[in-house]
mmCIF file of C-alpha atoms in Angstrom:
data_model
loop_
_atom_site.group_PDB
_atom_site.id
_atom_site.type_symbol
_atom_site.label_atom_id
_atom_site.label_comp_id
_atom_site.label_asym_id
_atom_site.label_seq_id
_atom_site.Cartn_x
_atom_site.Cartn_y
_atom_site.Cartn_z
ATOM 1 C CA MET L 1461 0.000 0.000 0.000
ATOM 2 C CA SER L 1462 1.240 3.481 -0.840
ATOM 3 C CA PHE L 1463 1.224 6.289 1.670
ATOM 4 C CA TYR L 1464 0.791 9.925 0.818
ATOM 5 C CA ARG L 1465 2.412 11.910 3.571
ATOM 6 C CA GLY L 1466 2.217 15.032 1.485
ATOM 7 C CA MET L 1467 -1.224 16.456 0.928
ATOM 8 C CA THR L 1468 -3.054 19.715 0.376
ATOM 9 C CA CYS L 1469 -5.977 20.541 2.627
ATOM 10 C CA GLU L 1470 -8.456 23.354 2.277
ATOM 11 C CA ASN L 1471 -12.046 24.423 2.710
ATOM 12 C CA VAL L 1472 -14.108 24.639 -0.447
ATOM 13 C CA THR L 1473 -17.633 25.895 -0.976
ATOM 14 C CA ILE L 1474 -20.084 23.553 -2.663
ATOM 15 C CA LYS L 1475 -23.690 24.087 -3.692
ATOM 16 C CA GLY L 1476 -25.640 21.972 -1.214
ATOM 17 C CA ASP L 1477 -29.303 21.027 -0.984
ATOM 18 C CA LYS L 1478 -31.595 23.594 -2.631
ATOM 19 C CA ALA L 1479 -28.459 25.322 -3.991
ATOM 20 C CA THR L 1480 -27.466 26.549 -0.527
ATOM 21 C CA PRO L 1481 -23.706 27.145 -0.324
ATOM 22 C CA ILE L 1482 -22.023 25.033 2.351
ATOM 23 C CA THR L 1483 -18.401 24.522 3.324
ATOM 24 C CA ALA L 1484 -16.581 21.236 2.806
ATOM 25 C CA TYR L 1485 -13.137 20.179 3.942
ATOM 26 C CA VAL L 1486 -10.940 18.630 1.254
ATOM 27 C CA ALA L 1487 -7.732 16.616 1.621
ATOM 28 C CA ARG L 1488 -5.906 15.931 -1.623
ATOM 29 C CA PRO L 1489 -2.889 13.602 -1.721
ATOM 30 C CA SER L 1490 0.244 14.980 -3.366
ATOM 31 C CA GLY L 1491 0.876 13.610 -6.827
ATOM 32 C CA SER L 1492 -0.856 13.454 -10.134
ATOM 33 C CA GLY L 1493 -3.342 10.694 -9.335
ATOM 34 C CA PRO L 1494 -5.792 9.685 -10.491
ATOM 35 C CA PHE L 1495 -7.110 9.059 -6.987
ATOM 36 C CA PRO L 1496 -10.227 7.200 -5.886
ATOM 37 C CA GLY L 1497 -12.608 9.434 -3.952
ATOM 38 C CA VAL L 1498 -14.039 9.210 -0.441
ATOM 39 C CA VAL L 1499 -16.962 11.339 0.699
ATOM 40 C CA LEU L 1500 -17.297 11.437 4.467
ATOM 41 C CA ILE L 1501 -20.558 12.105 6.297
ATOM 42 C CA HIS L 1502 -19.875 13.455 9.765
ATOM 43 C CA HIS L 1503 -21.497 12.206 12.942
ATOM 44 C CA LEU L 1504 -24.005 13.754 15.338
ATOM 45 C CA PRO L 1505 -21.277 15.735 17.186
ATOM 46 C CA GLY L 1506 -20.912 17.673 13.979
ATOM 47 C CA TRP L 1507 -18.177 18.740 11.588
ATOM 48 C CA SER L 1508 -15.718 17.957 14.324
ATOM 49 C CA GLU L 1509 -11.963 17.692 14.619
ATOM 50 C CA PHE L 1510 -12.318 13.914 14.448
ATOM 51 C CA TYR L 1511 -13.945 14.118 11.025
ATOM 52 C CA ILE L 1512 -11.504 16.705 9.720
ATOM 53 C CA GLU L 1513 -8.653 14.478 10.822
ATOM 54 C CA THR L 1514 -10.278 11.373 9.358
ATOM 55 C CA THR L 1515 -10.621 13.191 6.050
ATOM 56 C CA ARG L 1516 -6.843 13.715 6.091
ATOM 57 C CA ARG L 1517 -6.338 10.093 7.021
ATOM 58 C CA PHE L 1518 -8.033 8.938 3.852
ATOM 59 C CA ALA L 1519 -5.752 11.243 1.856
ATOM 60 C CA HIS L 1520 -2.792 9.633 3.633
ATOM 61 C CA TYR L 1521 -3.951 6.338 2.164
ATOM 62 C CA GLY L 1522 -4.263 7.783 -1.325
ATOM 63 C CA TYR L 1523 -7.897 8.892 -1.464
ATOM 64 C CA LEU L 1524 -9.100 12.270 -2.578
ATOM 65 C CA ALA L 1525 -11.376 13.026 0.367
ATOM 66 C CA ILE L 1526 -14.118 15.538 1.119
ATOM 67 C CA CYS L 1527 -16.309 16.095 4.173
ATOM 68 C CA ALA L 1528 -19.166 18.601 3.921
ATOM 69 C CA ASN L 1529 -20.459 20.539 6.914
ATOM 70 C CA LEU L 1530 -24.043 19.292 7.093
ATOM 71 C CA TYR L 1531 -24.758 21.703 9.961
ATOM 72 C CA GLU L 1532 -23.620 24.851 8.153
ATOM 73 C CA ARG L 1533 -27.124 26.294 8.051
ATOM 74 C CA GLU L 1534 -27.267 26.330 11.832
ATOM 75 C CA GLY L 1535 -24.705 29.114 11.976
ATOM 76 C CA GLY L 1536 -21.083 29.549 12.850
ATOM 77 C CA GLY L 1537 -19.876 29.208 9.249
ATOM 78 C CA SER L 1538 -16.690 27.255 8.708
ATOM 79 C CA ASP L 1539 -15.297 28.511 12.045
ATOM 80 C CA GLY L 1540 -18.264 27.585 14.235
ATOM 81 C CA ASN L 1541 -17.612 25.523 17.335
ATOM 82 C CA PRO L 1542 -18.853 22.073 16.270
ATOM 83 C CA ASP L 1543 -20.123 21.221 19.761
ATOM 84 C CA ASP L 1544 -22.276 24.297 19.992
ATOM 85 C CA VAL L 1545 -23.565 23.937 16.465
ATOM 86 C CA ALA L 1546 -24.388 20.265 17.077
ATOM 87 C CA ALA L 1547 -26.253 21.192 20.278
ATOM 88 C CA LYS L 1548 -28.302 23.696 18.323
ATOM 89 C CA VAL L 1549 -29.093 21.086 15.692
ATOM 90 C CA ARG L 1550 -30.221 18.696 18.417
ATOM 91 C CA ALA L 1551 -32.397 21.386 20.012
ATOM 92 C CA GLU L 1552 -34.081 21.983 16.682
ATOM 93 C CA GLY L 1553 -34.846 18.321 16.099
ATOM 94 C CA GLY L 1554 -31.935 17.362 13.836
ATOM 95 C CA ILE L 1555 -31.469 17.882 10.124
ATOM 96 C CA ALA L 1556 -33.826 16.433 7.540
ATOM 97 C CA ASP L 1557 -32.706 13.272 5.783
ATOM 98 C CA SER L 1558 -33.609 14.893 2.449
ATOM 99 C CA GLN L 1559 -31.332 17.880 3.166
ATOM 100 C CA MET L 1560 -28.478 15.504 4.029
ATOM 101 C CA VAL L 1561 -28.996 13.707 0.704
ATOM 102 C CA GLY L 1562 -28.894 17.034 -1.171
ATOM 103 C CA ASP L 1563 -25.715 18.142 0.591
ATOM 104 C CA THR L 1564 -23.995 14.784 0.125
ATOM 105 C CA GLU L 1565 -24.953 14.709 -3.531
ATOM 106 C CA ALA L 1566 -23.163 18.046 -3.895
ATOM 107 C CA ALA L 1567 -20.011 16.559 -2.341
ATOM 108 C CA VAL L 1568 -20.196 13.559 -4.687
ATOM 109 C CA ARG L 1569 -20.672 15.916 -7.633
ATOM 110 C CA TRP L 1570 -17.645 17.951 -6.515
ATOM 111 C CA MET L 1571 -15.598 14.766 -6.357
ATOM 112 C CA ARG L 1572 -16.598 13.627 -9.833
ATOM 113 C CA ALA L 1573 -15.620 17.010 -11.270
ATOM 114 C CA GLN L 1574 -11.983 16.777 -10.118
ATOM 115 C CA ALA L 1575 -9.358 16.212 -12.797
ATOM 116 C CA ASP L 1576 -7.293 13.934 -10.548
ATOM 117 C CA HIS L 1577 -10.237 11.712 -9.556
ATOM 118 C CA ASN L 1578 -10.403 8.156 -10.905
ATOM 119 C CA GLY L 1579 -14.186 8.133 -11.329
ATOM 120 C CA LYS L 1580 -14.983 5.956 -8.287
ATOM 121 C CA VAL L 1581 -16.566 7.247 -5.071
ATOM 122 C CA GLY L 1582 -16.909 5.618 -1.681
ATOM 123 C CA LEU L 1583 -19.169 6.997 1.039
ATOM 124 C CA VAL L 1584 -18.112 6.685 4.695
ATOM 125 C CA GLY L 1585 -19.997 7.695 7.817
ATOM 126 C CA SER L 1586 -20.300 6.820 11.497
ATOM 127 C CA CYS L 1587 -22.997 7.197 14.120
ATOM 128 C CA SER L 1588 -25.748 9.350 12.545
ATOM 129 C CA GLY L 1589 -23.395 9.624 9.573
ATOM 130 C CA GLY L 1590 -23.467 5.838 9.225
ATOM 131 C CA ARG L 1591 -27.235 5.979 9.058
ATOM 132 C CA HIS L 1592 -27.006 8.851 6.583
ATOM 133 C CA ALA L 1593 -24.493 6.998 4.407
ATOM 134 C CA PHE L 1594 -26.837 4.023 4.187
ATOM 135 C CA ILE L 1595 -29.790 6.266 3.308
ATOM 136 C CA TYR L 1596 -27.782 7.981 0.578
ATOM 137 C CA ALA L 1597 -26.652 4.658 -0.879
ATOM 138 C CA CYS L 1598 -30.320 3.635 -1.093
ATOM 139 C CA GLN L 1599 -31.559 6.898 -2.606
ATOM 140 C CA ARG L 1600 -28.831 7.686 -5.125
ATOM 141 C CA LYS L 1601 -26.950 5.607 -7.657
ATOM 142 C CA ASP L 1602 -23.810 7.710 -8.038
ATOM 143 C CA ILE L 1603 -21.476 5.990 -5.562
ATOM 144 C CA ASN L 1604 -19.537 2.741 -5.843
ATOM 145 C CA ALA L 1605 -19.239 1.631 -2.216
ATOM 146 C CA CYS L 1606 -20.681 2.555 1.165
ATOM 147 C CA VAL L 1607 -19.184 2.163 4.644
ATOM 148 C CA GLU L 1608 -21.658 2.323 7.518
ATOM 149 C CA GLN L 1609 -20.074 2.465 10.956
ATOM 150 C CA TRP L 1610 -22.497 1.740 13.809
ATOM 151 C CA GLY L 1611 -25.351 3.644 12.198
ATOM 152 C CA GLY L 1612 -27.972 4.283 14.856
ATOM 153 C CA ARG L 1613 -31.657 4.397 14.030
ATOM 154 C CA VAL L 1614 -31.453 2.434 10.805
ATOM 155 C CA VAL L 1615 -34.195 0.420 12.434
ATOM 156 C CA MET L 1616 -36.860 2.862 13.620
ATOM 157 C CA ALA L 1617 -40.232 2.390 15.278
ATOM 158 C CA LYS L 1618 -43.210 4.022 13.571
ATOM 159 C CA GLU L 1619 -43.554 6.540 16.410
ATOM 160 C CA GLU L 1620 -39.989 7.750 15.782
ATOM 161 C CA LEU L 1621 -40.790 8.816 12.225
ATOM 162 C CA ASN L 1622 -41.470 12.474 11.547
ATOM 163 C CA ALA L 1623 -41.277 15.069 8.790
ATOM 164 C CA ARG L 1624 -37.484 15.159 8.918
ATOM 165 C CA THR L 1625 -37.038 11.407 9.050
ATOM 166 C CA PRO L 1626 -40.160 10.144 7.275
ATOM 167 C CA VAL L 1627 -38.929 6.651 6.349
ATOM 168 C CA ALA L 1628 -36.931 4.160 8.406
ATOM 169 C CA PRO L 1629 -33.677 3.464 6.541
ATOM 170 C CA ILE L 1630 -34.159 -0.289 6.868
ATOM 171 C CA ASP L 1631 -37.275 0.057 4.720
ATOM 172 C CA MET L 1632 -35.113 1.482 1.903
ATOM 173 C CA THR L 1633 -32.897 -1.608 1.707
ATOM 174 C CA LYS L 1634 -34.300 -2.905 -1.572
ATOM 175 C CA ASP L 1635 -32.930 0.222 -3.276
ATOM 176 C CA LEU L 1636 -29.363 -0.091 -1.996
ATOM 177 C CA SER L 1637 -27.277 0.723 -5.056
ATOM 178 C CA CYS L 1638 -23.735 -0.383 -4.127
ATOM 179 C CA PRO L 1639 -21.770 -2.819 -1.941
ATOM 180 C CA LEU L 1640 -22.045 -2.095 1.787
ATOM 181 C CA LEU L 1641 -19.511 -2.574 4.575
ATOM 182 C CA GLY L 1642 -20.906 -2.447 8.112
ATOM 183 C CA LEU L 1643 -18.847 -2.234 11.317
ATOM 184 C CA PHE L 1644 -20.554 -2.625 14.682
ATOM 185 C CA GLY L 1645 -19.696 -3.056 18.358
ATOM 186 C CA ASN L 1646 -21.506 -5.856 20.143
ATOM 187 C CA ASP L 1647 -21.816 -3.774 23.311
ATOM 188 C CA ASP L 1648 -23.614 -0.981 21.478
ATOM 189 C CA ARG L 1649 -27.267 -0.375 22.303
ATOM 190 C CA ALA L 1650 -28.055 1.954 19.388
ATOM 191 C CA PRO L 1651 -27.715 0.063 17.158
ATOM 192 C CA SER L 1652 -28.147 -2.983 19.346
ATOM 193 C CA PRO L 1653 -26.881 -6.369 18.125
ATOM 194 C CA GLU L 1654 -30.533 -7.318 17.538
ATOM 195 C CA GLN L 1655 -31.024 -4.290 15.301
ATOM 196 C CA VAL L 1656 -27.827 -5.138 13.408
ATOM 197 C CA ASN L 1657 -29.260 -8.626 12.879
ATOM 198 C CA GLN L 1658 -32.482 -7.123 11.507
ATOM 199 C CA HIS L 1659 -30.439 -4.843 9.248
ATOM 200 C CA GLU L 1660 -28.472 -7.826 7.936
ATOM 201 C CA ALA L 1661 -31.579 -9.980 7.453
ATOM 202 C CA GLU L 1662 -33.101 -7.285 5.258
ATOM 203 C CA LEU L 1663 -29.932 -7.057 3.156
ATOM 204 C CA LYS L 1664 -29.952 -10.822 2.715
ATOM 205 C CA LYS L 1665 -33.627 -10.827 1.831
ATOM 206 C CA HIS L 1666 -32.984 -8.421 -1.031
ATOM 207 C CA GLY L 1667 -29.826 -10.180 -2.212
ATOM 208 C CA LYS L 1668 -27.557 -7.195 -1.591
ATOM 209 C CA THR L 1669 -23.756 -7.308 -1.620
ATOM 210 C CA TYR L 1670 -22.555 -6.560 1.883
ATOM 211 C CA GLU L 1671 -20.135 -7.572 4.610
ATOM 212 C CA PHE L 1672 -20.809 -6.972 8.288
ATOM 213 C CA HIS L 1673 -18.167 -7.184 11.004
ATOM 214 C CA ARG L 1674 -19.223 -7.282 14.634
ATOM 215 C CA TYR L 1675 -16.675 -6.651 17.367
ATOM 216 C CA ASP L 1676 -16.712 -8.092 20.862
ATOM 217 C CA GLY L 1677 -15.420 -5.822 23.597
ATOM 218 C CA ALA L 1678 -16.506 -2.710 21.684
ATOM 219 C CA GLY L 1679 -19.573 -0.514 21.915
ATOM 220 C CA HIS L 1680 -20.568 2.594 20.037
ATOM 221 C CA GLY L 1681 -17.932 4.815 18.443
ATOM 222 C CA PHE L 1682 -14.979 2.542 19.061
ATOM 223 C CA PHE L 1683 -12.884 4.438 16.456
ATOM 224 C CA TYR L 1684 -13.077 7.689 18.470
ATOM 225 C CA TRP L 1685 -9.548 7.893 19.818
ATOM 226 C CA HIS L 1686 -10.400 10.887 21.996
ATOM 227 C CA ARG L 1687 -13.237 9.152 23.851
ATOM 228 C CA PRO L 1688 -13.342 6.401 26.489
ATOM 229 C CA LEU L 1689 -15.278 4.445 23.846
ATOM 230 C CA TYR L 1690 -12.023 3.929 21.937
ATOM 231 C CA ARG L 1691 -10.939 0.328 21.452
ATOM 232 C CA PRO L 1692 -7.573 0.360 19.675
ATOM 233 C CA GLU L 1693 -7.434 -3.288 18.662
ATOM 234 C CA GLN L 1694 -10.958 -3.352 17.236
ATOM 235 C CA ALA L 1695 -10.504 0.070 15.649
ATOM 236 C CA MET L 1696 -7.321 -0.906 13.849
ATOM 237 C CA ASP L 1697 -8.947 -4.080 12.568
ATOM 238 C CA GLY L 1698 -11.910 -1.981 11.453
ATOM 239 C CA TRP L 1699 -9.598 0.393 9.585
ATOM 240 C CA SER L 1700 -8.021 -2.551 7.779
ATOM 241 C CA LYS L 1701 -11.486 -3.745 6.775
ATOM 242 C CA ILE L 1702 -12.410 -0.301 5.446
ATOM 243 C CA LEU L 1703 -9.219 0.103 3.433
ATOM 244 C CA ALA L 1704 -9.518 -3.405 1.979
ATOM 245 C CA PHE L 1705 -13.175 -2.831 1.063
ATOM 246 C CA LEU L 1706 -12.539 0.542 -0.574
ATOM 247 C CA GLY L 1707 -9.406 -0.771 -2.255
ATOM 248 C CA LYS L 1708 -11.491 -3.503 -3.849
ATOM 249 C CA HIS L 1709 -14.446 -1.412 -4.957
ATOM 250 C CA LEU L 1710 -12.830 1.908 -5.859
ATOM 251 C CA ALA L 1711 -9.911 0.673 -7.915
ATOM 252 C CA LYS L 1712 -10.039 1.745 -11.525
ATOM 253 C CA MET Y 59 -25.276 4.648 21.508
ATOM 254 C CA CYS Y 60 -26.746 6.938 18.939
ATOM 255 C CA THR Y 61 -30.106 7.579 20.532
ATOM 256 C CA SER Y 62 -33.196 9.604 19.911
ATOM 257 C CA ILE Y 63 -33.650 10.221 23.648
ATOM 258 C CA ILE Y 64 -34.196 13.967 23.566
ATOM 259 C CA GLU Y 65 -36.551 16.081 25.676
ATOM 260 C CA ASN Y 66 -37.156 19.771 25.144
ATOM 261 C CA ALA Y 67 -38.416 22.306 27.670
ATOM 262 C CA ARG Y 68 -39.208 25.969 27.216
ATOM 263 C CA VAL Y 69 -37.266 27.923 29.809
ATOM 264 C CA GLN Y 70 -37.159 31.547 30.822
ATOM 265 C CA GLY Y 71 -33.998 32.892 32.384
ATOM 266 C CA MET Y 72 -30.371 33.458 31.538
ATOM 267 C CA ALA Y 73 -27.194 31.410 31.301
ATOM 268 C CA LYS Y 74 -23.528 32.358 31.332
ATOM 269 C CA ARG Y 75 -20.946 31.800 28.630
ATOM 270 C CA GLY Y 76 -17.497 33.152 29.266
ATOM 271 C CA ASP Y 77 -17.945 36.554 30.857
ATOM 272 C CA GLU Y 78 -21.374 37.275 29.509
ATOM 273 C CA TRP Y 79 -24.911 36.209 30.145
ATOM 274 C CA PHE Y 80 -27.467 35.505 27.470
ATOM 275 C CA PRO Y 81 -31.254 35.013 27.593
ATOM 276 C CA LEU Y 82 -32.471 31.417 27.343
ATOM 277 C CA SER Y 83 -35.247 30.039 25.209
ATOM 278 C CA GLN Y 84 -34.885 26.312 25.679
ATOM 279 C CA ALA Y 85 -33.372 23.512 27.721
ATOM 280 C CA VAL Y 86 -32.581 20.252 25.951
ATOM 281 C CA VAL Y 87 -32.165 17.063 27.929
ATOM 282 C CA ALA Y 88 -30.668 14.100 26.100
ATOM 283 C CA TYR Y 89 -29.085 10.734 26.785
ATOM 284 C CA ASP Y 90 -26.311 9.827 24.385
ATOM 285 C CA HIS Y 91 -22.583 9.239 24.204
ATOM 286 C CA ALA Y 92 -20.527 11.971 25.855
ATOM 287 C CA ARG Y 93 -18.832 14.535 23.638
ATOM 288 C CA HIS Y 94 -16.411 15.859 26.264
ATOM 289 C CA ALA Y 95 -16.719 14.177 29.638
ATOM 290 C CA PRO Y 96 -14.420 11.155 29.882
ATOM 291 C CA LEU Y 97 -17.493 8.940 30.223
ATOM 292 C CA GLY Y 98 -19.579 6.606 28.110
ATOM 293 C CA ASP Y 99 -23.262 7.504 27.875
ATOM 294 C CA VAL Y 100 -24.381 10.618 29.703
ATOM 295 C CA ILE Y 101 -27.323 12.835 30.445
ATOM 296 C CA THR Y 102 -26.654 16.019 28.501
ATOM 297 C CA LEU Y 103 -28.197 19.331 29.478
ATOM 298 C CA ASP Y 104 -28.011 22.174 26.997
ATOM 299 C CA PHE Y 105 -29.320 25.553 28.053
ATOM 300 C CA ILE Y 106 -29.544 27.454 24.815
ATOM 301 C CA ASN Y 107 -31.172 30.141 22.759
ATOM 302 C CA THR Y 108 -31.657 28.978 19.189
ATOM 303 C CA ASN Y 109 -32.469 32.533 18.119
ATOM 304 C CA LEU Y 110 -28.906 33.582 18.866
ATOM 305 C CA ASP Y 111 -25.608 32.273 17.515
ATOM 306 C CA PRO Y 112 -24.699 28.623 18.243
ATOM 307 C CA GLY Y 113 -22.327 29.786 20.993
ATOM 308 C CA ALA Y 114 -25.340 30.849 23.067
ATOM 309 C CA ARG Y 115 -25.166 27.614 24.982
ATOM 310 C CA ALA Y 116 -24.300 26.339 28.436
ATOM 311 C CA GLY Y 117 -23.724 22.616 28.057
ATOM 312 C CA ILE Y 118 -23.381 19.990 30.782
ATOM 313 C CA GLU Y 119 -22.678 16.258 30.637
ATOM 314 C CA LEU Y 120 -23.537 14.162 33.706
ATOM 315 C CA THR Y 121 -23.514 10.498 34.623
ATOM 316 C CA LEU Y 122 -26.967 8.984 34.969
ATOM 317 C CA GLU Y 123 -26.450 8.606 38.728
ATOM 318 C CA THR Y 124 -25.437 12.204 39.357
ATOM 319 C CA ALA Y 125 -28.213 13.394 37.049
ATOM 320 C CA LYS Y 126 -30.645 11.623 39.386
ATOM 321 C CA GLU Y 127 -29.053 13.399 42.343
ATOM 322 C CA LEU Y 128 -29.431 16.695 40.526
ATOM 323 C CA ARG Y 129 -33.089 15.912 39.819
ATOM 324 C CA ALA Y 130 -33.649 15.157 43.514
ATOM 325 C CA ALA Y 131 -31.954 18.412 44.491
ATOM 326 C CA LEU Y 132 -34.129 20.287 41.996
ATOM 327 C CA ASP Y 133 -37.235 18.615 43.409
ATOM 328 C CA ARG Y 134 -36.253 19.603 46.952
ATOM 329 C CA ALA Y 135 -35.480 23.171 45.988
ATOM 330 C CA ILE Y 136 -38.694 23.485 43.977
ATOM 331 C CA ALA Y 137 -40.782 22.091 46.854
ATOM 332 C CA ALA Y 138 -39.175 24.617 49.185
ATOM 333 C CA ALA Y 139 -39.674 27.408 46.667
ATOM 334 C CA GLU Y 140 -43.340 26.563 46.269
ATOM 335 C CA PHE Y 141 -43.701 26.683 50.024
ATOM 336 C CA GLU Y 142 -42.139 30.132 50.086
ATOM 337 C CA GLU Y 143 -44.385 31.262 47.260
ATOM 338 C CA ALA Y 144 -47.388 30.026 49.181
ATOM 339 C CA GLU Y 145 -46.257 32.060 52.204
ATOM 340 C CA VAL Y 146 -46.243 35.193 50.120
ATOM 341 C CA ARG Y 147 -49.746 34.420 49.044
ATOM 342 C CA GLY Y 148 -50.777 34.496 52.680
ATOM 343 C CA LYS Y 149 -50.157 31.136 54.270
ATOM 344 C CA GLY Y 150 -47.896 32.597 56.920
ATOM 345 C CA SER Y 151 -44.435 31.834 58.149
ATOM 346 C CA CYS Y 152 -42.665 30.904 61.316
ATOM 347 C CA SER Y 153 -39.281 29.840 62.545
ATOM 348 C CA ALA Y 154 -40.195 26.146 62.487
ATOM 349 C CA SER Y 155 -39.933 26.276 58.737
ATOM 350 C CA SER Y 156 -38.821 22.710 58.153
ATOM 351 C CA GLU Y 157 -41.751 21.362 60.148
ATOM 352 C CA LEU Y 158 -44.151 23.595 58.271
ATOM 353 C CA ARG Y 159 -42.581 22.645 54.973
ATOM 354 C CA ASP Y 160 -43.251 19.017 55.759
ATOM 355 C CA GLU Y 161 -46.839 19.808 56.635
ATOM 356 C CA PHE Y 162 -47.199 21.888 53.508
ATOM 357 C CA ALA Y 163 -45.789 19.137 51.360
ATOM 358 C CA ALA Y 164 -48.167 16.681 53.012
ATOM 359 C CA GLY Y 165 -51.112 19.033 52.456
ATOM 360 C CA THR Y 166 -51.898 19.304 56.185
ATOM 361 C CA SER Y 167 -51.005 22.959 56.788
ATOM 362 C CA GLY Y 168 -53.714 25.560 57.013
ATOM 363 C CA MET Y 169 -55.213 28.082 59.382
ATOM 364 C CA ARG Y 170 -53.572 26.458 62.369
ATOM 365 C CA VAL Y 171 -50.171 27.257 60.896
ATOM 366 C CA SER Y 172 -51.062 30.812 59.975
ATOM 367 C CA GLY Y 173 -52.424 31.436 63.430
ATOM 368 C CA ALA Y 174 -49.363 30.068 65.126
ATOM 369 C CA CYS Y 175 -47.121 32.432 63.237
ATOM 370 C CA SER Y 176 -49.267 35.547 63.236
ATOM 371 C CA GLY Y 177 -47.362 38.742 62.795
ATOM 372 C CA ARG Y 178 -44.594 37.275 60.616
ATOM 373 C CA GLY Y 179 -46.309 36.233 57.440
ATOM 374 C CA LEU Y 180 -46.913 38.805 54.759
ATOM 375 C CA GLY Y 181 -50.493 39.987 54.722
ATOM 376 C CA HIS Y 182 -51.214 38.781 58.270
ATOM 377 C CA PRO Y 183 -51.996 41.321 60.933
#
C-alpha cells in the first residue's frame, strides 16, 4: 500500500441542498493521481476535529477526500464551534434526511468534477453519519461503495418517524445501489446487536452485496480515539477492513 | 449509543458563557454518548437560545447517577420554593420552617399554621 504523507488541505464551498452554499473540507494527496474518492458524512457531534482528521487520514492512504459541513445552516460558518452547532441542531430536532442527501450529492458531484479523480466514489460515515451513508446509498446511484459504521436508528419504530425522518432506513434496503460494509460493536445499544441482525436480514432478503463485522469488547464509536469508547485493537482491525473494502471497490 | 432520547423544555432565564450572560429560550435534555466528559453515555443538558448564535449555549454532561441526584436536588429546591411562594400568598411563616414545609408538602397545613405564626407572614396582621 502506498502512503501519501504530502497532501493539500483546504475548505471549499459547494452548492448543497436547494443550492445553498455550504463549506466542505478537502484533503488531496500529493501527486498526479488519479485518486479514488471518499466522501465522508460526519457524525451527530458535527463537523468535528475527528472528522476533519479522518478526512486527512483517507488522503494519507491515497484517497481524494471531502467532508461537507451538514450543519452549516445552523450558523457559525466554517469557524463555528462544532459542539455548539451540534447542540443547536439537536435542540431543533436534527437535520432532515432529504437535506443531508442534497448536501452529500453536492459533495459527490464535486468529487466527480476533479481532474485527478479516478471516477470511483466511496461513502463513509459513522454514528448518525453511518445511518445517513446508508440512506444515501439507497436513494442515489452515483457511488460505488458505502461504509456504515455503527449507524444508529437504521431500524426505527413508527412513532420515531417524523417530517425530517419520514422513512426508516431499513425500509429502503431494496434500493441499496452499491456494496455495503458495516462495522458494529456488540456492546452498542443503538444500534443494538438485535437491530444489526435485523439490518443484515433485510440485506440478505434483497440479495444485496454486503459484509458486516461485529466486534466483541466494543460498543458505540470505538474508532473515536479521543473518547473512552475507543478500542484500539478493534478500531485498527476496522480500519483494515475499510481500506480493503474501498481498495477492492474503488480501484479503476 | 446513537439515541433519539431527547426532551425539550421551554425555559425563561439566563445562562452564562465566558464573561457574559445571554437570555435562554430552551433547555434540551438528552441521553447519548458523551462529547467531552471522559465517560460513556451521559445525560446532557443544553441551556440554549436557538435565536442567537450557536455559541449561546451552556452545556453539561452528567452520569446517569449524578443526574438523578441533581433531579432530587431540583425537586427539593422546587418544593421549598413553592412553600415560600405560598407564604407570600398568605399562608404565613414561622421559625419552624422545616416542620411547616413538611406539613405543607403533606397538604396538612392551614389556618392552624397561619395562626401560630401571626405577625410574621406577609399579609397577616
